[in-house]
Every structure is written in structure tokens, then in C-alpha cells.
PDB file of C-alpha atoms and ligand atoms in Angstrom:
ATOM      1  CA  MET Q   1     -24.318 -13.340  13.833  1.00 92.00           C
ATOM      2  CA  ASP Q   2     -25.379  -9.820  14.754  1.00 96.00           C
ATOM      3  CA  LEU Q   3     -22.260  -7.699  14.313  1.00 98.00           C
ATOM      4  CA  GLN Q   4     -23.737  -5.041  16.620  1.00 98.00           C
ATOM      5  CA  LEU Q   5     -22.715  -2.297  14.197  1.00 98.00           C
ATOM      6  CA  SER Q   6     -26.156  -0.793  13.669  1.00 98.00           C
ATOM      7  CA  GLY Q   7     -26.298   2.867  14.663  1.00 97.00           C
ATOM      8  CA  THR Q   8     -22.521   3.370  14.562  1.00 98.00           C
ATOM      9  CA  THR Q   9     -20.692   5.741  12.222  1.00 98.00           C
ATOM     10  CA  ALA Q  10     -17.775   4.704  10.009  1.00 98.00           C
ATOM     11  CA  LEU Q  11     -15.463   6.592   7.678  1.00 98.00           C
ATOM     12  CA  VAL Q  12     -14.346   4.661   4.587  1.00 99.00           C
ATOM     13  CA  THR Q  13     -11.601   6.080   2.364  1.00 99.00           C
ATOM     14  CA  GLY Q  14     -11.291   4.986  -1.243  1.00 98.00           C
ATOM     15  CA  ALA Q  15     -15.047   4.385  -1.138  1.00 98.00           C
ATOM     16  CA  GLY Q  16     -15.518   5.195  -4.810  1.00 98.00           C
ATOM     17  CA  SER Q  17     -14.289   1.851  -6.132  1.00 98.00           C
ATOM     18  CA  GLY Q  18     -13.363  -1.746  -5.451  1.00 98.00           C
ATOM     19  CA  ILE Q  19     -12.799  -2.776  -1.851  1.00 98.00           C
ATOM     20  CA  GLY Q  20     -13.713   0.611  -0.377  1.00 98.00           C
ATOM     21  CA  ARG Q  21     -16.999   0.605  -2.271  1.00 98.00           C
ATOM     22  CA  ALA Q  22     -17.778  -2.955  -1.102  1.00 98.00           C
ATOM     23  CA  VAL Q  23     -16.949  -2.020   2.499  1.00 98.00           C
ATOM     24  CA  ALA Q  24     -19.226   1.020   2.300  1.00 98.00           C
ATOM     25  CA  LEU Q  25     -22.131  -1.046   0.964  1.00 98.00           C
ATOM     26  CA  ALA Q  26     -21.580  -3.862   3.489  1.00 98.00           C
ATOM     27  CA  LEU Q  27     -21.487  -1.445   6.416  1.00 98.00           C
ATOM     28  CA  ALA Q  28     -24.551   0.435   5.186  1.00 98.00           C
ATOM     29  CA  ALA Q  29     -26.384  -2.905   5.002  1.00 98.00           C
ATOM     30  CA  GLU Q  30     -25.479  -3.447   8.674  1.00 98.00           C
ATOM     31  CA  GLY Q  31     -27.167  -0.164   9.572  1.00 98.00           C
ATOM     32  CA  VAL Q  32     -23.949   1.839   9.824  1.00 98.00           C
ATOM     33  CA  ARG Q  33     -24.071   5.540   8.947  1.00 98.00           C
ATOM     34  CA  VAL Q  34     -21.212   5.794   6.473  1.00 98.00           C
ATOM     35  CA  VAL Q  35     -18.950   8.740   5.779  1.00 98.00           C
ATOM     36  CA  LEU Q  36     -17.432   8.150   2.356  1.00 98.00           C
ATOM     37  CA  LEU Q  37     -14.180   9.745   1.218  1.00 98.00           C
ATOM     38  CA  ASP Q  38     -12.539   9.563  -2.198  1.00 98.00           C
ATOM     39  CA  ARG Q  39     -10.772  11.948  -4.541  1.00 98.00           C
ATOM     40  CA  ASP Q  40     -13.186  10.902  -7.313  1.00 98.00           C
ATOM     41  CA  GLY Q  41     -16.490  12.655  -6.602  1.00 98.00           C
ATOM     42  CA  ALA Q  42     -18.475  10.949  -9.359  1.00 98.00           C
ATOM     43  CA  ALA Q  43     -17.425   7.489  -8.172  1.00 98.00           C
ATOM     44  CA  LEU Q  44     -18.255   8.481  -4.625  1.00 98.00           C
ATOM     45  CA  ALA Q  45     -21.776   9.494  -5.672  1.00 97.00           C
ATOM     46  CA  ARG Q  46     -22.290   6.100  -7.340  1.00 98.00           C
ATOM     47  CA  THR Q  47     -21.342   4.290  -4.115  1.00 98.00           C
ATOM     48  CA  ALA Q  48     -23.513   6.624  -2.053  1.00 98.00           C
ATOM     49  CA  SER Q  49     -26.609   5.658  -4.041  1.00 97.00           C
ATOM     50  CA  GLY Q  50     -26.495   2.324  -2.151  1.00 96.00           C
ATOM     51  CA  CYS Q  51     -25.795   3.896   1.243  1.00 97.00           C
ATOM     52  CA  PRO Q  52     -28.788   5.768   2.707  1.00 95.00           C
ATOM     53  CA  GLY Q  53     -27.804   8.938   4.573  1.00 95.00           C
ATOM     54  CA  ALA Q  54     -24.130   8.787   3.575  1.00 98.00           C
ATOM     55  CA  LEU Q  55     -21.974  11.866   4.061  1.00 98.00           C
ATOM     56  CA  LEU Q  56     -19.684  12.406   1.063  1.00 98.00           C
ATOM     57  CA  LEU Q  57     -16.213  13.889   1.383  1.00 98.00           C
ATOM     58  CA  VAL Q  58     -14.292  14.564  -1.832  1.00 98.00           C
ATOM     59  CA  ALA Q  59     -10.643  14.790  -0.834  1.00 98.00           C
ATOM     60  CA  ASP Q  60      -7.177  13.548  -1.674  1.00 98.00           C
ATOM     61  CA  VAL Q  61      -5.802  11.572   1.281  1.00 98.00           C
ATOM     62  CA  THR Q  62      -2.282  12.845   0.573  1.00 98.00           C
ATOM     63  CA  ASP Q  63      -3.310  16.492   1.000  1.00 98.00           C
ATOM     64  CA  GLU Q  64      -3.131  17.567   4.651  1.00 98.00           C
ATOM     65  CA  ALA Q  65      -5.430  20.573   4.217  1.00 98.00           C
ATOM     66  CA  GLN Q  66      -8.045  18.633   2.225  1.00 98.00           C
ATOM     67  CA  VAL Q  67      -8.095  15.843   4.808  1.00 98.00           C
ATOM     68  CA  ALA Q  68      -8.418  18.338   7.667  1.00 98.00           C
ATOM     69  CA  SER Q  69     -11.311  20.221   6.080  1.00 98.00           C
ATOM     70  CA  ALA Q  70     -13.050  16.972   5.094  1.00 98.00           C
ATOM     71  CA  LEU Q  71     -12.828  15.598   8.639  1.00 98.00           C
ATOM     72  CA  ALA Q  72     -14.024  18.929  10.043  1.00 98.00           C
ATOM     73  CA  ARG Q  73     -17.414  18.100   8.493  1.00 98.00           C
ATOM     74  CA  VAL Q  74     -17.712  14.925  10.591  1.00 98.00           C
ATOM     75  CA  ASP Q  75     -19.098  15.089  14.133  1.00 97.00           C
ATOM     76  CA  ARG Q  76     -18.937  11.458  15.211  1.00 98.00           C
ATOM     77  CA  LEU Q  77     -16.884   8.368  14.317  1.00 98.00           C
ATOM     78  CA  ASP Q  78     -16.766   4.857  15.713  1.00 98.00           C
ATOM     79  CA  ALA Q  79     -14.648   3.386  12.928  1.00 98.00           C
ATOM     80  CA  VAL Q  80     -12.233   4.269  10.148  1.00 99.00           C
ATOM     81  CA  VAL Q  81     -11.393   1.993   7.216  1.00 99.00           C
ATOM     82  CA  CYS Q  82      -8.433   3.122   5.114  1.00 99.00           C
ATOM     83  CA  CYS Q  83      -8.892   1.605   1.653  1.00 98.00           C
ATOM     84  CA  ALA Q  84      -7.636   4.393  -0.638  1.00 98.00           C
ATOM     85  CA  GLY Q  85      -4.538   3.109  -2.374  1.00 98.00           C
ATOM     86  CA  ILE Q  86      -2.678   2.884  -5.645  1.00 98.00           C
ATOM     87  CA  SER Q  87      -0.491   0.149  -7.079  1.00 97.00           C
ATOM     88  CA  GLY Q  88       2.061   2.398  -8.794  1.00 96.00           C
ATOM     89  CA  PRO Q  89       4.536   0.887 -11.250  1.00 95.00           C
ATOM     90  CA  VAL Q  90       3.878  -2.779 -12.089  1.00 95.00           C
ATOM     91  CA  GLY Q  91       6.555  -4.883 -13.761  1.00 93.00           C
ATOM     92  CA  ALA Q  92       9.288  -2.282 -13.277  1.00 94.00           C
ATOM     93  CA  GLY Q  93      12.677  -2.892 -11.681  1.00 95.00           C
ATOM     94  CA  ILE Q  94      13.687  -0.075  -9.341  1.00 96.00           C
ATOM     95  CA  GLU Q  95      16.155   1.355 -11.878  1.00 97.00           C
ATOM     96  CA  ASP Q  96      13.085   2.166 -13.969  1.00 97.00           C
ATOM     97  CA  VAL Q  97      11.063   3.657 -11.104  1.00 98.00           C
ATOM     98  CA  SER Q  98      11.176   7.443 -10.876  1.00 98.00           C
ATOM     99  CA  LEU Q  99      11.346   9.242  -7.553  1.00 98.00           C
ATOM    100  CA  ALA Q 100       7.947  10.770  -8.341  1.00 98.00           C
ATOM    101  CA  GLU Q 101       6.419   7.304  -8.826  1.00 98.00           C
ATOM    102  CA  TRP Q 102       8.007   6.021  -5.600  1.00 98.00           C
ATOM    103  CA  ASN Q 103       6.819   9.061  -3.638  1.00 98.00           C
ATOM    104  CA  ALA Q 104       3.296   8.794  -5.065  1.00 98.00           C
ATOM    105  CA  VAL Q 105       2.889   5.190  -3.889  1.00 98.00           C
ATOM    106  CA  LEU Q 106       4.261   5.863  -0.410  1.00 98.00           C
ATOM    107  CA  SER Q 107       2.236   9.056  -0.174  1.00 98.00           C
ATOM    108  CA  VAL Q 108      -1.166   7.533  -0.977  1.00 98.00           C
ATOM    109  CA  ASN Q 109      -0.648   4.160   0.715  1.00 98.00           C
ATOM    110  CA  VAL Q 110       1.176   5.210   3.894  1.00 98.00           C
ATOM    111  CA  THR Q 111       1.037   8.980   4.399  1.00 98.00           C
ATOM    112  CA  GLY Q 112      -2.667   8.982   3.465  1.00 98.00           C
ATOM    113  CA  PRO Q 113      -3.704   6.689   6.355  1.00 98.00           C
ATOM    114  CA  PHE Q 114      -1.438   8.713   8.696  1.00 98.00           C
ATOM    115  CA  LEU Q 115      -3.159  11.976   7.757  1.00 98.00           C
ATOM    116  CA  VAL Q 116      -6.671  10.515   7.860  1.00 98.00           C
ATOM    117  CA  LEU Q 117      -6.207   8.760  11.203  1.00 98.00           C
ATOM    118  CA  ARG Q 118      -4.473  11.731  12.810  1.00 98.00           C
ATOM    119  CA  ALA Q 119      -7.449  13.897  11.869  1.00 98.00           C
ATOM    120  CA  ALA Q 120      -9.977  11.232  12.934  1.00 98.00           C
ATOM    121  CA  LEU Q 121      -8.481  10.406  16.344  1.00 98.00           C
ATOM    122  CA  PRO Q 122     -10.277  13.102  18.366  1.00 98.00           C
ATOM    123  CA  LEU Q 123     -13.602  11.668  17.155  1.00 98.00           C
ATOM    124  CA  LEU Q 124     -12.546   8.050  17.682  1.00 98.00           C
ATOM    125  CA  ARG Q 125     -11.457   8.795  21.256  1.00 98.00           C
ATOM    126  CA  ALA Q 126     -15.056   9.775  22.047  1.00 97.00           C
ATOM    127  CA  SER Q 127     -16.397   6.366  20.918  1.00 97.00           C
ATOM    128  CA  ALA Q 128     -16.802   3.469  23.340  1.00 94.00           C
ATOM    129  CA  THR Q 129     -16.126   0.859  20.647  1.00 94.00           C
ATOM    130  CA  ALA Q 130     -13.661   2.482  18.235  1.00 98.00           C
ATOM    131  CA  SER Q 131     -11.990   0.304  15.637  1.00 98.00           C
ATOM    132  CA  VAL Q 132      -9.650   1.067  12.742  1.00 98.00           C
ATOM    133  CA  VAL Q 133      -8.932  -1.224   9.785  1.00 99.00           C
ATOM    134  CA  LEU Q 134      -6.117  -0.571   7.337  1.00 99.00           C
ATOM    135  CA  ILE Q 135      -6.216  -2.329   3.973  1.00 99.00           C
ATOM    136  CA  SER Q 136      -2.709  -3.599   3.337  1.00 98.00           C
ATOM    137  CA  SER Q 137      -1.981  -6.515   0.985  1.00 98.00           C
ATOM    138  CA  ASP Q 138      -0.294  -9.900   0.889  1.00 98.00           C
ATOM    139  CA  SER Q 139       2.403  -7.844  -0.871  1.00 98.00           C
ATOM    140  CA  ALA Q 140       3.462  -6.847   2.643  1.00 98.00           C
ATOM    141  CA  PHE Q 141       4.739 -10.425   3.070  1.00 98.00           C
ATOM    142  CA  VAL Q 142       5.398 -11.847  -0.405  1.00 97.00           C
ATOM    143  CA  ALA Q 143       6.510 -10.031  -3.534  1.00 96.00           C
ATOM    144  CA  SER Q 144       5.631 -10.213  -7.185  1.00 92.00           C
ATOM    145  CA  PRO Q 145       8.492  -9.071  -9.410  1.00 95.00           C
ATOM    146  CA  GLY Q 146       8.392  -5.429 -10.439  1.00 97.00           C
ATOM    147  CA  MET Q 147       6.219  -4.038  -7.638  1.00 97.00           C
ATOM    148  CA  ALA Q 148       8.821  -2.924  -5.086  1.00 98.00           C
ATOM    149  CA  PRO Q 149       7.248   0.457  -4.210  1.00 98.00           C
ATOM    150  CA  TYR Q 150       3.842  -1.144  -3.611  1.00 98.00           C
ATOM    151  CA  CYS Q 151       5.324  -3.995  -1.540  1.00 98.00           C
ATOM    152  CA  ALA Q 152       7.332  -1.542   0.579  1.00 98.00           C
ATOM    153  CA  SER Q 153       4.269   0.648   1.147  1.00 98.00           C
ATOM    154  CA  LYS Q 154       2.043  -2.242   2.193  1.00 98.00           C
ATOM    155  CA  ALA Q 155       4.654  -3.616   4.624  1.00 98.00           C
ATOM    156  CA  ALA Q 156       4.959  -0.122   6.115  1.00 98.00           C
ATOM    157  CA  LEU Q 157       1.192  -0.028   6.556  1.00 98.00           C
ATOM    158  CA  VAL Q 158       1.193  -3.303   8.509  1.00 98.00           C
ATOM    159  CA  GLN Q 159       3.770  -1.982  10.953  1.00 98.00           C
ATOM    160  CA  PHE Q 160       2.056   1.417  11.127  1.00 98.00           C
ATOM    161  CA  GLY Q 161      -1.072  -0.406  12.256  1.00 98.00           C
ATOM    162  CA  ARG Q 162       0.799  -2.440  14.867  1.00 98.00           C
ATOM    163  CA  ALA Q 163       2.562   0.653  16.217  1.00 98.00           C
ATOM    164  CA  LEU Q 164      -0.694   2.571  16.353  1.00 98.00           C
ATOM    165  CA  SER Q 165      -2.421  -0.239  18.268  1.00 98.00           C
ATOM    166  CA  VAL Q 166       0.353   0.020  20.877  1.00 98.00           C
ATOM    167  CA  ASP Q 167       0.219   3.827  21.021  1.00 98.00           C
ATOM    168  CA  LEU Q 168      -3.559   3.709  21.503  1.00 98.00           C
ATOM    169  CA  ALA Q 169      -3.661   0.732  23.873  1.00 96.00           C
ATOM    170  CA  ASP Q 170      -5.070   2.765  26.777  1.00 96.00           C
ATOM    171  CA  THR Q 171      -7.778   4.425  24.669  1.00 97.00           C
ATOM    172  CA  GLY Q 172      -9.822   1.379  23.705  1.00 96.00           C
ATOM    173  CA  ILE Q 173      -9.303   2.184  20.022  1.00 98.00           C
ATOM    174  CA  ARG Q 174      -8.373  -1.031  18.208  1.00 98.00           C
ATOM    175  CA  VAL Q 175      -6.230  -1.034  15.060  1.00 98.00           C
ATOM    176  CA  ASN Q 176      -6.015  -4.037  12.749  1.00 98.00           C
ATOM    177  CA  THR Q 177      -4.928  -4.649   9.181  1.00 98.00           C
ATOM    178  CA  VAL Q 178      -6.391  -6.794   6.420  1.00 98.00           C
ATOM    179  CA  ALA Q 179      -3.921  -8.129   3.876  1.00 98.00           C
ATOM    180  CA  PRO Q 180      -5.684  -9.753   0.918  1.00 98.00           C
ATOM    181  CA  SER Q 181      -4.151 -11.492  -2.064  1.00 98.00           C
ATOM    182  CA  VAL Q 182      -5.601 -10.641  -5.490  1.00 97.00           C
ATOM    183  CA  VAL Q 183      -9.093  -9.133  -5.279  1.00 98.00           C
ATOM    184  CA  ASP Q 184     -11.253  -8.609  -8.356  1.00 98.00           C
ATOM    185  CA  THR Q 185     -11.429  -4.791  -8.560  1.00 97.00           C
ATOM    186  CA  PRO Q 186     -10.732  -2.088 -11.137  1.00 96.00           C
ATOM    187  CA  MET Q 187      -7.196  -1.825  -9.689  1.00 96.00           C
ATOM    188  CA  SER Q 188      -6.269  -5.472 -10.246  1.00 95.00           C
ATOM    189  CA  ARG Q 189      -7.997  -5.542 -13.638  1.00 96.00           C
ATOM    190  CA  GLY Q 190      -5.986  -2.482 -14.626  1.00 95.00           C
ATOM    191  CA  ASP Q 191      -2.728  -4.057 -13.482  1.00 95.00           C
ATOM    192  CA  LEU Q 192      -3.246  -7.635 -14.682  1.00 93.00           C
ATOM    193  CA  GLY Q 193      -5.767  -7.314 -17.508  1.00 93.00           C
ATOM    194  CA  ASP Q 194      -9.274  -8.742 -17.767  1.00 95.00           C
ATOM    195  CA  THR Q 195      -8.136 -12.070 -19.215  1.00 94.00           C
ATOM    196  CA  ALA Q 196      -5.791 -12.762 -16.290  1.00 92.00           C
ATOM    197  CA  LEU Q 197      -8.676 -12.371 -13.867  1.00 93.00           C
ATOM    198  CA  ASP Q 198     -11.500 -13.923 -15.902  1.00 93.00           C
ATOM    199  CA  GLU Q 199      -9.443 -17.040 -16.659  1.00 94.00           C
ATOM    200  CA  ALA Q 200      -7.368 -16.937 -13.493  1.00 91.00           C
ATOM    201  CA  ALA Q 201      -5.092 -19.892 -12.794  1.00 91.00           C
ATOM    202  CA  PHE Q 202      -4.771 -18.565  -9.256  1.00 92.00           C
ATOM    203  CA  PRO Q 203      -7.387 -17.940  -6.561  1.00 95.00           C
ATOM    204  CA  VAL Q 204      -9.100 -14.559  -6.735  1.00 97.00           C
ATOM    205  CA  GLN Q 205     -11.329 -13.182  -4.002  1.00 97.00           C
ATOM    206  CA  THR Q 206     -14.148 -10.708  -4.268  1.00 98.00           C
ATOM    207  CA  ALA Q 207     -14.285  -7.251  -2.741  1.00 98.00           C
ATOM    208  CA  ASP Q 208     -17.374  -8.414  -0.828  1.00 98.00           C
ATOM    209  CA  GLU Q 209     -15.302 -11.128   0.845  1.00 98.00           C
ATOM    210  CA  VAL Q 210     -12.748  -8.547   1.979  1.00 98.00           C
ATOM    211  CA  ALA Q 211     -15.593  -6.332   3.190  1.00 98.00           C
ATOM    212  CA  ALA Q 212     -16.789  -9.200   5.406  1.00 98.00           C
ATOM    213  CA  HIS Q 213     -13.345  -9.369   7.068  1.00 98.00           C
ATOM    214  CA  VAL Q 214     -13.468  -5.625   7.634  1.00 98.00           C
ATOM    215  CA  SER Q 215     -16.985  -5.736   9.078  1.00 98.00           C
ATOM    216  CA  TYR Q 216     -15.946  -8.379  11.598  1.00 98.00           C
ATOM    217  CA  LEU Q 217     -12.871  -6.400  12.663  1.00 98.00           C
ATOM    218  CA  LEU Q 218     -14.989  -3.282  13.165  1.00 98.00           C
ATOM    219  CA  SER Q 219     -17.528  -5.211  15.210  1.00 98.00           C
ATOM    220  CA  PRO Q 220     -17.432  -5.380  19.019  1.00 97.00           C
ATOM    221  CA  ARG Q 221     -17.540  -9.165  18.408  1.00 98.00           C
ATOM    222  CA  SER Q 222     -13.790  -8.923  17.703  1.00 98.00           C
ATOM    223  CA  ARG Q 223     -13.018  -6.727  20.735  1.00 97.00           C
ATOM    224  CA  ALA Q 224     -10.058  -8.929  21.767  1.00 97.00           C
ATOM    225  CA  VAL Q 225      -8.471  -8.654  18.320  1.00 98.00           C
ATOM    226  CA  ASN Q 226      -6.016  -5.766  18.231  1.00 98.00           C
ATOM    227  CA  GLY Q 227      -2.687  -5.065  16.531  1.00 98.00           C
ATOM    228  CA  THR Q 228      -3.090  -8.031  14.190  1.00 98.00           C
ATOM    229  CA  THR Q 229      -3.070  -8.581  10.449  1.00 98.00           C
ATOM    230  CA  LEU Q 230      -5.700 -10.781   8.860  1.00 98.00           C
ATOM    231  CA  LEU Q 231      -3.855 -12.308   5.916  1.00 98.00           C
ATOM    232  CA  SER Q 232      -6.510 -13.551   3.481  1.00 98.00           C
ATOM    233  CA  ASP Q 233      -4.463 -15.330   0.817  1.00 98.00           C
ATOM    234  CA  PHE Q 234      -6.034 -18.821   0.532  1.00 97.00           C
ATOM    235  CA  GLY Q 235      -3.177 -20.117   2.725  1.00 96.00           C
ATOM    236  CA  TYR Q 236      -0.502 -19.386   0.143  1.00 95.00           C
ATOM    237  CA  THR Q 237       2.100 -17.942   2.539  1.00 94.00           C
ATOM    238  CA  ALA Q 238       1.735 -20.877   4.938  1.00 95.00           C
ATOM    239  CA  ARG Q 239       3.333 -23.196   2.368  1.00 93.00           C
ATOM    240  CA  SER Q 240       7.018 -24.044   2.683  1.00 93.00           C
ATOM    241  CA  GLY Q 241       9.279 -24.231  -0.351  1.00 89.00           C
ATOM    242  CA  PHE Q 242      10.467 -27.628   0.905  1.00 92.00           C
ATOM    243  CA  PRO Q 243       9.324 -30.162  -1.709  1.00 88.00           C
ATOM    244  CA  ALA Q 244       7.892 -32.862   0.592  1.00 84.00           C
TER     245      ALA Q 244
HETATM  246  P1  NAD B   1      -9.485   0.656  -6.729  1.00 76.65           P
HETATM  247  O1  NAD B   1      -8.549   1.350  -7.633  1.00 76.65           O
HETATM  248  O2  NAD B   1     -10.621  -0.116  -7.293  1.00 76.65           O
HETATM  249  O3  NAD B   1     -10.074   1.704  -5.680  1.00 76.65           O
HETATM  250  C1  NAD B   1      -9.220   2.606  -5.024  1.00 76.65           C
HETATM  251  C2  NAD B   1     -10.004   3.857  -4.663  1.00 76.65           C
HETATM  252  O4  NAD B   1      -9.117   4.736  -3.955  1.00 76.65           O
HETATM  253  C3  NAD B   1     -10.497   4.637  -5.901  1.00 76.65           C
HETATM  254  O5  NAD B   1     -11.857   5.001  -5.740  1.00 76.65           O
HETATM  255  C4  NAD B   1      -9.593   5.856  -5.941  1.00 76.65           C
HETATM  256  O6  NAD B   1     -10.219   7.029  -6.478  1.00 76.65           O
HETATM  257  C5  NAD B   1      -9.274   6.038  -4.457  1.00 76.65           C
HETATM  258  N1  NAD B   1      -8.032   6.787  -4.268  1.00 76.65           N
HETATM  259  C6  NAD B   1      -6.820   6.516  -4.815  1.00 76.65           C
HETATM  260  N2  NAD B   1      -5.934   7.447  -4.456  1.00 76.65           N
HETATM  261  C7  NAD B   1      -6.594   8.325  -3.656  1.00 76.65           C
HETATM  262  C8  NAD B   1      -6.225   9.505  -2.971  1.00 76.65           C
HETATM  263  N3  NAD B   1      -4.966  10.005  -3.063  1.00 76.65           N
HETATM  264  N4  NAD B   1      -7.146  10.143  -2.227  1.00 76.65           N
HETATM  265  C9  NAD B   1      -8.410   9.682  -2.135  1.00 76.65           C
HETATM  266  N5  NAD B   1      -8.832   8.583  -2.780  1.00 76.65           N
HETATM  267  C10 NAD B   1      -7.936   7.902  -3.521  1.00 76.65           C
HETATM  268  O7  NAD B   1      -8.557  -0.283  -5.812  1.00 76.65           O
HETATM  269  P2  NAD B   1      -8.897  -1.535  -4.896  1.00 76.65           P
HETATM  270  O8  NAD B   1      -8.416  -2.747  -5.587  1.00 76.65           O
HETATM  271  O9  NAD B   1     -10.276  -1.473  -4.376  1.00 76.65           O
HETATM  272  O10 NAD B   1      -7.888  -1.252  -3.724  1.00 76.65           O
HETATM  273  C11 NAD B   1      -8.300  -0.758  -2.447  1.00 76.65           C
HETATM  274  C12 NAD B   1      -7.185  -1.038  -1.459  1.00 76.65           C
HETATM  275  O11 NAD B   1      -6.997  -2.455  -1.366  1.00 76.65           O
HETATM  276  C13 NAD B   1      -5.841  -0.451  -1.875  1.00 76.65           C
HETATM  277  O12 NAD B   1      -5.181   0.056  -0.738  1.00 76.65           O
HETATM  278  C14 NAD B   1      -5.113  -1.642  -2.457  1.00 76.65           C
HETATM  279  O13 NAD B   1      -3.715  -1.503  -2.350  1.00 76.65           O
HETATM  280  C15 NAD B   1      -5.629  -2.757  -1.568  1.00 76.65           C
HETATM  281  N6  NAD B   1      -5.518  -4.094  -2.116  1.00 76.65           N
HETATM  282  C16 NAD B   1      -6.030  -4.380  -3.357  1.00 76.65           C
HETATM  283  C17 NAD B   1      -5.897  -5.671  -3.860  1.00 76.65           C
HETATM  284  C18 NAD B   1      -6.422  -6.062  -5.218  1.00 76.65           C
HETATM  285  O14 NAD B   1      -6.023  -7.122  -5.732  1.00 76.65           O
HETATM  286  N7  NAD B   1      -7.295  -5.280  -5.810  1.00 76.65           N
HETATM  287  C19 NAD B   1      -5.256  -6.664  -3.098  1.00 76.65           C
HETATM  288  C20 NAD B   1      -4.751  -6.321  -1.861  1.00 76.65           C
HETATM  289  C21 NAD B   1      -4.903  -5.051  -1.368  1.00 76.65           C
END
């Protein structure tokens, strides 16, 4: 299927690693001119080597001034993909979570997309086929013990996306969210350890698979899909606890 993305321009945050990197490479392969943003400039350069003509923006998504000056270097956008995120404390009850840790998770995972999208909206309004994808998580709907800040941030992101799709309904800008279960990336390997992923007793998806979801949601092929969350969790949350 031709996704009809060739010749469009897309901003990808968190493009230096994991899902953001896979999204950048997938979009570049579709002929998209990618604008890559990450706070890690070296990682960004590694991604850019697979994305001809990429514009690189080194910025922290939680810093209003950095986001504004980064976006000021962009003259056209048809899509924004917000991938930059952190997991924060893992395996910690909230009595062991500091306010700084809580604020850091909410700041990167929720305030970051707010700042990036607010700065990108004037450019998106000028596009005939604008589409935004926020990378949430299945942690918006189910919880692993000891990840309360992350779960709260990802649930907030889902509702931020829904609210934004309503606010922008008369602009033609679509806003959807992708909520994957465990994806094999440096983040999940850091949180769970290599052994847990290499010998996983649970289903693990690849960043390329998530990138395919994102590409479809950015494509005009999905023009009727708006304000939704694509929960890619191998069907786990569909299962009742009833033991029949
Ligand atoms: P990752 O750590 O591999 O990549 C995250 C990227 O975001 C890094 O390049 C990092 O430098 C960048 N980043 C972090 N904070 C930033 C900031 N303040 N400003 C700019 N850039 C920043 O992580 P990943 O696994 O690819 O995760 C990407 C997104 O997918 C995150 O939002 C994460 O919550 C979500 N997600 C991940 C999984 C998983 O299992 N890996 C599952 C569901 C959702």
C-alpha cells in the first residue's frame, strides 16, 4: 500500500534512540523529509545518517525556550510524532519516589508534547493533511507495580491527545496515540535487563513494528482515524480475569 507520505515533512522527537529512531528511519524510507529532535546530539547524528536531508534539532522537550528556538528553524510540517520519553523510577512505591523524580517524568512525557505541539501548530495548520501521533504506552491502561509516575504520565498523554483532537476538529489536523506494550529498545533493556528481553516469557515487539503503526496514522490512508488510541499489546488488555 502506498502510504502517500512521499514529499511530506515530519518532526520526530526522541529520534536519537529506540522507537523515535525507528520512526525516523521508516518515514525517511517512505520519502518523508524528516526533522529530528533529541536532547542527545550524538545519537541524533547516528539516526540522521540513515535519513537523507534530515534537519537536526538538539533540544530538551521540557525547555520552553529550547523548543521554541528549535521549531523556529522549521519552515514546513505535515506531521509531528512525539516519542521523547523517560520511564522514571521502576520498582518503587510512591513513598520512595521523590518530587523531583515525579516532576521529571511528567515534564518529559506530558509537558514535552504540550510544548512541542504548541510550537508546531502554526506550521501544521498550513498543511492540508496534518497528523500528530503521540507515543503513549499500555501503561496508560494497565499497571506494572512500582511505575506509578510513568503510568500516570502515559494516561495523561492519551487524554491530552483526545482533547487536542477535539480542539483541532475544525482544522483538519488529526491527533492519535499509539500505546505499545514492551518494545525492545534501550529504554526497556535499561529497565528490565537484557536477559528479561532476550529470554522473554512475554511477547515483545520491535521498534520497527511500532513505527509501522505510526506511519499508517500519519498517512492520508487513515484520514478517518482521529482522537483514537492504537493499543498494540498482543490483545492482553482484552482478556477478562474471569477464569472460564
Ligand atoms: P529510548 O530511551 O530508547 O529513547 C528515548 C529518546 O528520547 C532518547 O533518544 C532520549 O535522548 C530522548 N529524550 C528523552 N528525554 C528527552 C528530552 N527531555 N528532550 C529531548 N529528548 C529526550 O526509549 P524508547 O523505548 O524508544 O521510548 C520512546 C517512547 O516510547 C517513550 O515515550 C516511551 O515511554 C514509549 N514507550 C516505550 C516502550 C518500551 O517498552 N520501550 C513501550 C511503550 C511506550
